[in-house]
PDB file of C-alpha atoms in Angstrom:
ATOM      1  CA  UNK A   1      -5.424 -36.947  40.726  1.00  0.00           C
ATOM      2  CA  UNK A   2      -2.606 -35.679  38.682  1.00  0.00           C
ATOM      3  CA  UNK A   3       0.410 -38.120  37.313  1.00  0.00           C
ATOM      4  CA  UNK A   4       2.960 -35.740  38.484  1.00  0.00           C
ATOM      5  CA  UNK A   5       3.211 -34.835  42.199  1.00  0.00           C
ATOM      6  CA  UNK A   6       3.508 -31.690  43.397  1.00  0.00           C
ATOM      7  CA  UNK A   7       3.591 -29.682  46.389  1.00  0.00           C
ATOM      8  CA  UNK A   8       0.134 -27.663  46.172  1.00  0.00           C
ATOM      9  CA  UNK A   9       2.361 -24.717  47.792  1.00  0.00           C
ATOM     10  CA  UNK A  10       5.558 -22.941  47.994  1.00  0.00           C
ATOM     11  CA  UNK A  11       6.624 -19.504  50.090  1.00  0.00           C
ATOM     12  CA  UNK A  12      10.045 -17.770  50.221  1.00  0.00           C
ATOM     13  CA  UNK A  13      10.546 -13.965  51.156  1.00  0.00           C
ATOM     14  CA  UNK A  14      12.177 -11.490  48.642  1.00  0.00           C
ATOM     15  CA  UNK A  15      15.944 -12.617  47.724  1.00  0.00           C
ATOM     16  CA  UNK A  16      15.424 -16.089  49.242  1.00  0.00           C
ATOM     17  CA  UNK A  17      16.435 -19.359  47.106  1.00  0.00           C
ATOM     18  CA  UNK A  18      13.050 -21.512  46.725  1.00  0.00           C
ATOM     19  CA  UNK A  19      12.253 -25.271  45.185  1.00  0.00           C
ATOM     20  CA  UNK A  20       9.192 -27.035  44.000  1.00  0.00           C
ATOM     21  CA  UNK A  21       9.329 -30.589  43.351  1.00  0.00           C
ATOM     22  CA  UNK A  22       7.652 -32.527  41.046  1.00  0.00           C
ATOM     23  CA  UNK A  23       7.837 -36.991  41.229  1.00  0.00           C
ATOM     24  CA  UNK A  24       6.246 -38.859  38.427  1.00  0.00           C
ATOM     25  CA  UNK A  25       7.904 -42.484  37.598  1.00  0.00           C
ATOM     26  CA  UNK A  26       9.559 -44.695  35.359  1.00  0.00           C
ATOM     27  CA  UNK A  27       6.662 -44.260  32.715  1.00  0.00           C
ATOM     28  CA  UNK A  28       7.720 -40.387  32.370  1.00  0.00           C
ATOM     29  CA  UNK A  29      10.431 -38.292  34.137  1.00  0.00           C
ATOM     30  CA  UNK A  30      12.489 -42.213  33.991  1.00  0.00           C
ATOM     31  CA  UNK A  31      12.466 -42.084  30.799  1.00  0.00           C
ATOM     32  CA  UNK A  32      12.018 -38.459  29.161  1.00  0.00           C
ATOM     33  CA  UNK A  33      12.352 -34.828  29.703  1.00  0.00           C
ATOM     34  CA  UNK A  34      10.679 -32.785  32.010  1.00  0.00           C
ATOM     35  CA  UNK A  35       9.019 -29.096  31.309  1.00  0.00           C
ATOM     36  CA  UNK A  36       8.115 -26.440  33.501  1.00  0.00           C
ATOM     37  CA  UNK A  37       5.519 -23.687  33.390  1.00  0.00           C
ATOM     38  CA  UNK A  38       4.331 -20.580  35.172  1.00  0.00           C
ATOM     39  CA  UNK A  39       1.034 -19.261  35.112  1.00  0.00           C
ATOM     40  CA  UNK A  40       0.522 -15.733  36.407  1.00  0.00           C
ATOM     41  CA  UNK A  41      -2.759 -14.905  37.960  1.00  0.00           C
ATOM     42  CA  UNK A  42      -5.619 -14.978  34.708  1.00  0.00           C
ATOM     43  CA  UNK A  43      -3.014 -15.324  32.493  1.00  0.00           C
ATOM     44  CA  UNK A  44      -1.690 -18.202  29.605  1.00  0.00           C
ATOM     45  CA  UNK A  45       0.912 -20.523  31.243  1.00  0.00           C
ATOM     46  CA  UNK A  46       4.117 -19.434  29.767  1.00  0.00           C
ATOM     47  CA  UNK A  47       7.083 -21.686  28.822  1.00  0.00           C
ATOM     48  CA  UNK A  48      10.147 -21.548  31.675  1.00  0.00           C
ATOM     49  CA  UNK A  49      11.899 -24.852  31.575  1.00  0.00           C
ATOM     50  CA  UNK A  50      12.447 -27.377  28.524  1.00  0.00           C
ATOM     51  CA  UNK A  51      14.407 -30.206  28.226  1.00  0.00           C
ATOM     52  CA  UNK A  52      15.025 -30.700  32.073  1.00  0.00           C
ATOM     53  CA  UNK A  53      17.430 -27.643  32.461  1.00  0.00           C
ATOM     54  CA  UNK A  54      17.060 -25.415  29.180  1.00  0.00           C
ATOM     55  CA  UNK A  55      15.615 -21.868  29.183  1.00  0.00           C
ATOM     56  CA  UNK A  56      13.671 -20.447  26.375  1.00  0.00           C
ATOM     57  CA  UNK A  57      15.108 -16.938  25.737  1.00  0.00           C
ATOM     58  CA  UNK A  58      14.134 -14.511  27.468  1.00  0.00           C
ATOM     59  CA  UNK A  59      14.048 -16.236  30.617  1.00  0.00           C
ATOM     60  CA  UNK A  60      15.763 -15.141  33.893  1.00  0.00           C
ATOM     61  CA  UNK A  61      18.518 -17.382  35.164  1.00  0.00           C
ATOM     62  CA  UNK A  62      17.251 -17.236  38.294  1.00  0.00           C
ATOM     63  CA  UNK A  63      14.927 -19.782  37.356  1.00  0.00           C
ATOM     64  CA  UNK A  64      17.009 -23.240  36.983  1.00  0.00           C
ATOM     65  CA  UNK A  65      15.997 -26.865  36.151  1.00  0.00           C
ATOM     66  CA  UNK A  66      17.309 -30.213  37.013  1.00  0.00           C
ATOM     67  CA  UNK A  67      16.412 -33.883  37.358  1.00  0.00           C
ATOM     68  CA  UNK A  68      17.327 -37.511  38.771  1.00  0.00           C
ATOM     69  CA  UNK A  69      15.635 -40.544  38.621  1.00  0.00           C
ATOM     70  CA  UNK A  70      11.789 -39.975  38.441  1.00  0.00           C
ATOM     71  CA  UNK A  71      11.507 -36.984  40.281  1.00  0.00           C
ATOM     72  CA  UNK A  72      12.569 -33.012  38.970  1.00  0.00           C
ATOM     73  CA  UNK A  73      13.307 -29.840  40.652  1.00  0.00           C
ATOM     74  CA  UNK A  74      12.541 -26.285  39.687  1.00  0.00           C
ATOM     75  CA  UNK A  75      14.734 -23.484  41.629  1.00  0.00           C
ATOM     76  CA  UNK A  76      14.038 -19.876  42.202  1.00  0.00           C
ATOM     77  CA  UNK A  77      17.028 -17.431  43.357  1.00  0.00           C
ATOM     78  CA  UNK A  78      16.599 -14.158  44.261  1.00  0.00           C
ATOM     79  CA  UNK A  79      12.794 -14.329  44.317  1.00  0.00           C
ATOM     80  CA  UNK A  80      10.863 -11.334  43.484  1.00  0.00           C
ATOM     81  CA  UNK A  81       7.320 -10.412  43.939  1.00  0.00           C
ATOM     82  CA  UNK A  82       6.601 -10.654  40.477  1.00  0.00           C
ATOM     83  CA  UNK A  83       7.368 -14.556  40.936  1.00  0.00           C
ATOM     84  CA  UNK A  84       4.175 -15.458  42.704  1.00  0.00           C
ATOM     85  CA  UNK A  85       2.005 -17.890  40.382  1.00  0.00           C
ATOM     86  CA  UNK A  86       1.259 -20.978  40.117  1.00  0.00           C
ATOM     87  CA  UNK A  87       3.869 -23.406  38.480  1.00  0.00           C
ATOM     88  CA  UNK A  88       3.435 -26.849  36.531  1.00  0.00           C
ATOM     89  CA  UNK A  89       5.707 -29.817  35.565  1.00  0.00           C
ATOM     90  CA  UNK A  90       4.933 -31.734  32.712  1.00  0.00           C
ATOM     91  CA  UNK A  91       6.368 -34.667  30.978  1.00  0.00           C
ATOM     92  CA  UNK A  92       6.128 -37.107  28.390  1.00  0.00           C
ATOM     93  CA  UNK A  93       4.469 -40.170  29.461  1.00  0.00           C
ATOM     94  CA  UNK A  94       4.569 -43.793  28.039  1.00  0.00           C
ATOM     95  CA  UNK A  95       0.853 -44.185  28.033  1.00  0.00           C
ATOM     96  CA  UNK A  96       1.598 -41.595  24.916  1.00  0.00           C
ATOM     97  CA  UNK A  97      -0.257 -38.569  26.664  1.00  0.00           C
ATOM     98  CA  UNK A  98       1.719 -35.101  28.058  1.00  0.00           C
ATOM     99  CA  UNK A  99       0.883 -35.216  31.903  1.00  0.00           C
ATOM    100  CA  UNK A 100       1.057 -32.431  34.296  1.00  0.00           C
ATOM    101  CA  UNK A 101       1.355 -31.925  38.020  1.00  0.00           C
ATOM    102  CA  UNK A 102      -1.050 -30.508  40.123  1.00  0.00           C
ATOM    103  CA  UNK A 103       0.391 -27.301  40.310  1.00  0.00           C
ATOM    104  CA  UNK A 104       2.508 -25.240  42.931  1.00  0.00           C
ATOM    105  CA  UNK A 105       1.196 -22.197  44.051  1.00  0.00           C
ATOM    106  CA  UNK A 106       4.172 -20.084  45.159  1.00  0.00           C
ATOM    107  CA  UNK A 107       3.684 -16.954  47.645  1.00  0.00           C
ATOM    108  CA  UNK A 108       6.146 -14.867  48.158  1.00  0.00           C
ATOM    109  CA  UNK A 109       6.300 -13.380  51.213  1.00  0.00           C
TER     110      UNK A 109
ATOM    111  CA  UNK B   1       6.538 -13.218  17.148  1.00  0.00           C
ATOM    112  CA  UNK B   2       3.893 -16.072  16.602  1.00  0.00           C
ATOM    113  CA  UNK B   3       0.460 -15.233  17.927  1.00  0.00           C
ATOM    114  CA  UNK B   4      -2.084 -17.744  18.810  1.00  0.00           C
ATOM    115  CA  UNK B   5      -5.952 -16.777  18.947  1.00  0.00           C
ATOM    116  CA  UNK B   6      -8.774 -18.964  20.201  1.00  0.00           C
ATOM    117  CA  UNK B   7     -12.328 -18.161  18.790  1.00  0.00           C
ATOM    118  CA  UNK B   8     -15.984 -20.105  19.361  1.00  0.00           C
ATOM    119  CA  UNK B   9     -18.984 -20.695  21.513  1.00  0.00           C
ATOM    120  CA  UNK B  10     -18.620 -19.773  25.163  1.00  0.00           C
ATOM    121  CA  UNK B  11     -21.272 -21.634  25.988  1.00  0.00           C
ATOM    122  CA  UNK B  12     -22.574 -25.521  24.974  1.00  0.00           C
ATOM    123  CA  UNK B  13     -25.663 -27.760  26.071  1.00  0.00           C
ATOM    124  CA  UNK B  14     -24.915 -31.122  27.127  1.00  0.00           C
ATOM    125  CA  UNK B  15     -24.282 -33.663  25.162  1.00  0.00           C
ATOM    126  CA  UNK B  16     -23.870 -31.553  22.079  1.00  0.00           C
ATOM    127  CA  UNK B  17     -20.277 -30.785  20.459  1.00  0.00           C
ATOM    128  CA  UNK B  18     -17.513 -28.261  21.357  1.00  0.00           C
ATOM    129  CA  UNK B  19     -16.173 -26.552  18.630  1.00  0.00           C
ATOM    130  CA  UNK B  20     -13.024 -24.284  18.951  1.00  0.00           C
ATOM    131  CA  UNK B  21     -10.635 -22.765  15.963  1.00  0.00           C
ATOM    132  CA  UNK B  22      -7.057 -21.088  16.679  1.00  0.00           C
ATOM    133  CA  UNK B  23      -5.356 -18.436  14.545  1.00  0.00           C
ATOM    134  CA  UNK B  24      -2.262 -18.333  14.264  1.00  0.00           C
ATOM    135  CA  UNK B  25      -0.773 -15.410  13.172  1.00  0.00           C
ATOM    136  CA  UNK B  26       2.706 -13.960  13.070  1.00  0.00           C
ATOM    137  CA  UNK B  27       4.433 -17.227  11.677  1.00  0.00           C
ATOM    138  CA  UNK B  28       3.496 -19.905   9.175  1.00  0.00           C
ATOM    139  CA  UNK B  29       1.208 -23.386  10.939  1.00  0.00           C
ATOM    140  CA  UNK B  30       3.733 -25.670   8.420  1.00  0.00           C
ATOM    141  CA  UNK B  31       6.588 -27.626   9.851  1.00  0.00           C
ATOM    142  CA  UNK B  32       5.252 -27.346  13.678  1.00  0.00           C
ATOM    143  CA  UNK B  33       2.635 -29.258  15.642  1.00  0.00           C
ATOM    144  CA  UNK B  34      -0.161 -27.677  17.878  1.00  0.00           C
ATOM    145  CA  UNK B  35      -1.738 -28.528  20.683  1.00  0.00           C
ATOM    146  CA  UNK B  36      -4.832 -28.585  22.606  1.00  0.00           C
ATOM    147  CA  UNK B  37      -4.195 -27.859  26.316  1.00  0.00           C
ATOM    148  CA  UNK B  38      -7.814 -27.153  28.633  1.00  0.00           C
ATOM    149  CA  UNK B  39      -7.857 -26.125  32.449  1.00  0.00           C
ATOM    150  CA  UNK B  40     -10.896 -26.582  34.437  1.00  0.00           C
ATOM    151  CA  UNK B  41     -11.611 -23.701  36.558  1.00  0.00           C
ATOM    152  CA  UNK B  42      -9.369 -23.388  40.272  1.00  0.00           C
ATOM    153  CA  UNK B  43      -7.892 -26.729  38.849  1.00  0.00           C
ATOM    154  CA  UNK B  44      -4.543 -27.846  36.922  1.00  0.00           C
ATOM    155  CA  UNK B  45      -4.019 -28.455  33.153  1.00  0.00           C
ATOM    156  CA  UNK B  46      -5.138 -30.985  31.028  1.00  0.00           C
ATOM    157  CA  UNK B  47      -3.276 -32.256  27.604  1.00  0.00           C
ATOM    158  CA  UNK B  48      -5.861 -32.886  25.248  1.00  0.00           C
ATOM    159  CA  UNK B  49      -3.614 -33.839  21.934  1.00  0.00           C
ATOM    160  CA  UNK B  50      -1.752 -32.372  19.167  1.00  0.00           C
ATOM    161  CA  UNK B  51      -2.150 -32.233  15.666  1.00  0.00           C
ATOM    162  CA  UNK B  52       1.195 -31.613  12.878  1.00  0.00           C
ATOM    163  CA  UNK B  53       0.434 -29.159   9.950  1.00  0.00           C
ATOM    164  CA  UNK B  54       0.416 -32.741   7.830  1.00  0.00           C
ATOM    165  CA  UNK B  55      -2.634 -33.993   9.143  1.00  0.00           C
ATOM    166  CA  UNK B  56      -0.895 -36.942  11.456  1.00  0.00           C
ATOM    167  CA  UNK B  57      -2.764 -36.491  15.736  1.00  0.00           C
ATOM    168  CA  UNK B  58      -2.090 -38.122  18.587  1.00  0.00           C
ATOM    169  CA  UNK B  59      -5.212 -37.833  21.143  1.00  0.00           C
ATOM    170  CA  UNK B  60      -5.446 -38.062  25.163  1.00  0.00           C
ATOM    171  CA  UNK B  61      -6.563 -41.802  25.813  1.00  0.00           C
ATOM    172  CA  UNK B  62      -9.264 -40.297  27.788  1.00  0.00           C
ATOM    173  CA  UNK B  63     -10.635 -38.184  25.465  1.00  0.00           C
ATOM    174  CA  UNK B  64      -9.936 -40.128  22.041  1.00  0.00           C
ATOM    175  CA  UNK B  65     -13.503 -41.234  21.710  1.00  0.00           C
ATOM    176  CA  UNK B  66     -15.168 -38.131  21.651  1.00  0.00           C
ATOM    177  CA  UNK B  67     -12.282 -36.157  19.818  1.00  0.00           C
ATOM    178  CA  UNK B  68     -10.969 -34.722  16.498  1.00  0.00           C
ATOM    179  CA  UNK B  69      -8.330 -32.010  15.751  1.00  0.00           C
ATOM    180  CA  UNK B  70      -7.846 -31.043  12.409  1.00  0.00           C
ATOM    181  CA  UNK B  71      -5.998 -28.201  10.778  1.00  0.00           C
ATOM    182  CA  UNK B  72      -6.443 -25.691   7.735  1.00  0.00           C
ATOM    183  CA  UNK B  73      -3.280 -24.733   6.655  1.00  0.00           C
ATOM    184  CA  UNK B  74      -4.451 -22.288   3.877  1.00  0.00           C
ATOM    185  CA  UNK B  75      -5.876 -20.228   6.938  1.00  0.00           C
ATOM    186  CA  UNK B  76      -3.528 -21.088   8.640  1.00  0.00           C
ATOM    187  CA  UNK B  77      -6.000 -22.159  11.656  1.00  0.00           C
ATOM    188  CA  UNK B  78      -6.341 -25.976  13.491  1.00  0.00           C
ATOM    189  CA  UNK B  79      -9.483 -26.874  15.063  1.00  0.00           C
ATOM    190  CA  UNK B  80     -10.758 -28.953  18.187  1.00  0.00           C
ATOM    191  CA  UNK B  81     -13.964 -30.550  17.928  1.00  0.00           C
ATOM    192  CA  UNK B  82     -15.176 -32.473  21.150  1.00  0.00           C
ATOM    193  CA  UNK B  83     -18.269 -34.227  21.240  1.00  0.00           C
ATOM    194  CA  UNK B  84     -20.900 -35.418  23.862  1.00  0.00           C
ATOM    195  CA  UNK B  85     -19.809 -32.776  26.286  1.00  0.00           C
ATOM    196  CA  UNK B  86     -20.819 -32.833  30.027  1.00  0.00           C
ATOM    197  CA  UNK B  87     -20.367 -30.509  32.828  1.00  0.00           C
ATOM    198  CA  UNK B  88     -16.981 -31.825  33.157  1.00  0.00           C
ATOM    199  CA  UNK B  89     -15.662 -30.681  30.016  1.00  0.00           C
ATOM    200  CA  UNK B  90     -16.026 -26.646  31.358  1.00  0.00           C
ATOM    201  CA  UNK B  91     -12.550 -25.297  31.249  1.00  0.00           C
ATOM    202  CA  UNK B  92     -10.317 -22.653  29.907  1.00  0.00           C
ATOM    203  CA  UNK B  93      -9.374 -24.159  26.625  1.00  0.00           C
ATOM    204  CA  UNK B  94      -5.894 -23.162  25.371  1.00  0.00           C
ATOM    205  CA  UNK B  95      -4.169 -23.567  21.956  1.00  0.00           C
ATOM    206  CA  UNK B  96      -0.808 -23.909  21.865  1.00  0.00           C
ATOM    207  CA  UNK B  97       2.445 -24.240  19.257  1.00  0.00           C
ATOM    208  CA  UNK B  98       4.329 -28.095  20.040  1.00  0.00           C
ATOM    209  CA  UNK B  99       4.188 -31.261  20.930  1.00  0.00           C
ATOM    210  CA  UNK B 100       6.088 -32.110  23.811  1.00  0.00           C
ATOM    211  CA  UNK B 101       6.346 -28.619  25.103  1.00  0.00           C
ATOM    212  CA  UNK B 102       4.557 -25.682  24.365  1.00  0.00           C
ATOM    213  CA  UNK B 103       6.434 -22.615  23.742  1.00  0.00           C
ATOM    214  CA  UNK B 104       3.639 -20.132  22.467  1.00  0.00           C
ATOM    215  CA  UNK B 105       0.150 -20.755  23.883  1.00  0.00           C
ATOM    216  CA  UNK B 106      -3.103 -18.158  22.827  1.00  0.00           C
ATOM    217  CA  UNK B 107      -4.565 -16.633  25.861  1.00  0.00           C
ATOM    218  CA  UNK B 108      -7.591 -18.835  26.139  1.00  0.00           C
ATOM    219  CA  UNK B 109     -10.949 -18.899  26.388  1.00  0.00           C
ATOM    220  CA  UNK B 110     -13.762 -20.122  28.424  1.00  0.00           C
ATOM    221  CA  UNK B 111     -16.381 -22.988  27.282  1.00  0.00           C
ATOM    222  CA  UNK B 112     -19.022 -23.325  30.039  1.00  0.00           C
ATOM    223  CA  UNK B 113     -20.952 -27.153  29.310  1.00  0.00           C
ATOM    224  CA  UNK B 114     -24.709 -25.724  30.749  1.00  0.00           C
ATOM    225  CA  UNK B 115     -28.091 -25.679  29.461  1.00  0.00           C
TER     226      UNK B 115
END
């Protein structure tokens, strides 16, 4: 049972606009940023979101962060194959331990 | 471009100790703090605490008992040692460069808890 919630899946078809959520509480997204990471099939997560809405370079704009209240967004536009992986949200929690979500496993159609 | 590179047993007995060492290459281990990050397999990721090239950690709750992280910084190399291991410790174990987000992360490797 993960601290973060996530949808366990996500589809969209090629040039279509897709979200995954991610709700946690007061004890993390509240009160401190949230992260987001993708994780191509047998591969190292890799860094996509920081700070709630800040891309590491390198990063396409077409991925896009944002938050309110206890619960975070991550948005895809103009999805591409390439995009299909799993993605994780992580914050900062108050029980001083990183927590993730479950994990979204986005399909693209 | 900073490199990180996992090394050590693939495979443990219960109730023994898991021992893992990262390399970092490409960029000095002072002034950043690394993490331990571990994903069971088909399942989600797990922090398991981060260490600053000073010395100072801060451990998962869950796993403070049975944990230590220390670093080397004349190898430039930190180190996860996890004792009284069970089946439930087998995961991909990742290193990784931060310590509330990880920005460079090695590619991993797999410790299988079995005798």
């Amino acid at each position: 049972q993960s601290v973060l919630t996530q949808p366990p899946s996500a589809s969209g078809t090629p040039g279509q606009r897709v979200t995954i959520s991610c709700s946690g509480s007061s004890s993390n997204i509240g009160t401190d940023y949230v992260y987001w990471y993708q994780q191509l099939p047998g591969t190292a997560p890799k860094l996509l979101i920081y700070r709630n809405n800040q891309r590491p370079s390198g990063v396409p704009d077409r991925f896009s962060g944002s938050k309110s209240g206890t619960s975070a967004s991550l948005a895809i536009s103009g999805l591409r194959s390439e995009d299909e992986a799993d993605y994780y949200c992580a914050a900062w929690d108050d029980s001083l331990r990183e927590v993730f979500g479950g994990g979204t496993k986005l399909t693209v159609l | 471009q900073v490199q990180l590179q996992e090394s050590g047993p693939g495979l443990v007995k219960p109730s023994e100790t898991l021992s893992l060492t990262c390399t970092v290459s490409g960029g000095s281990i002072s002034s950043y703090f690394w993490s331990w990050i571990r994903q069971p397999p088909g399942k989600g990721l797990e922090w398991i605490g981060y260490i600053y090239y000073s010395g100072s950690t801060n451990y998962n709750p869950s796993l403070k008992s049975r944990l230590t992280i220390s670093v080397d910084t004349s190898k430039n190399q930190f180190s996860l040692k996890l004792s009284s291991v069970t089946a439930a410790d087998t995961a991909v174990y990742y290193c990784a460069r931060g310590e509330y987000y990880f920005e460079y992360w090695g590619q991993g490797t797999l410790v299988t808890v079995s005798s």
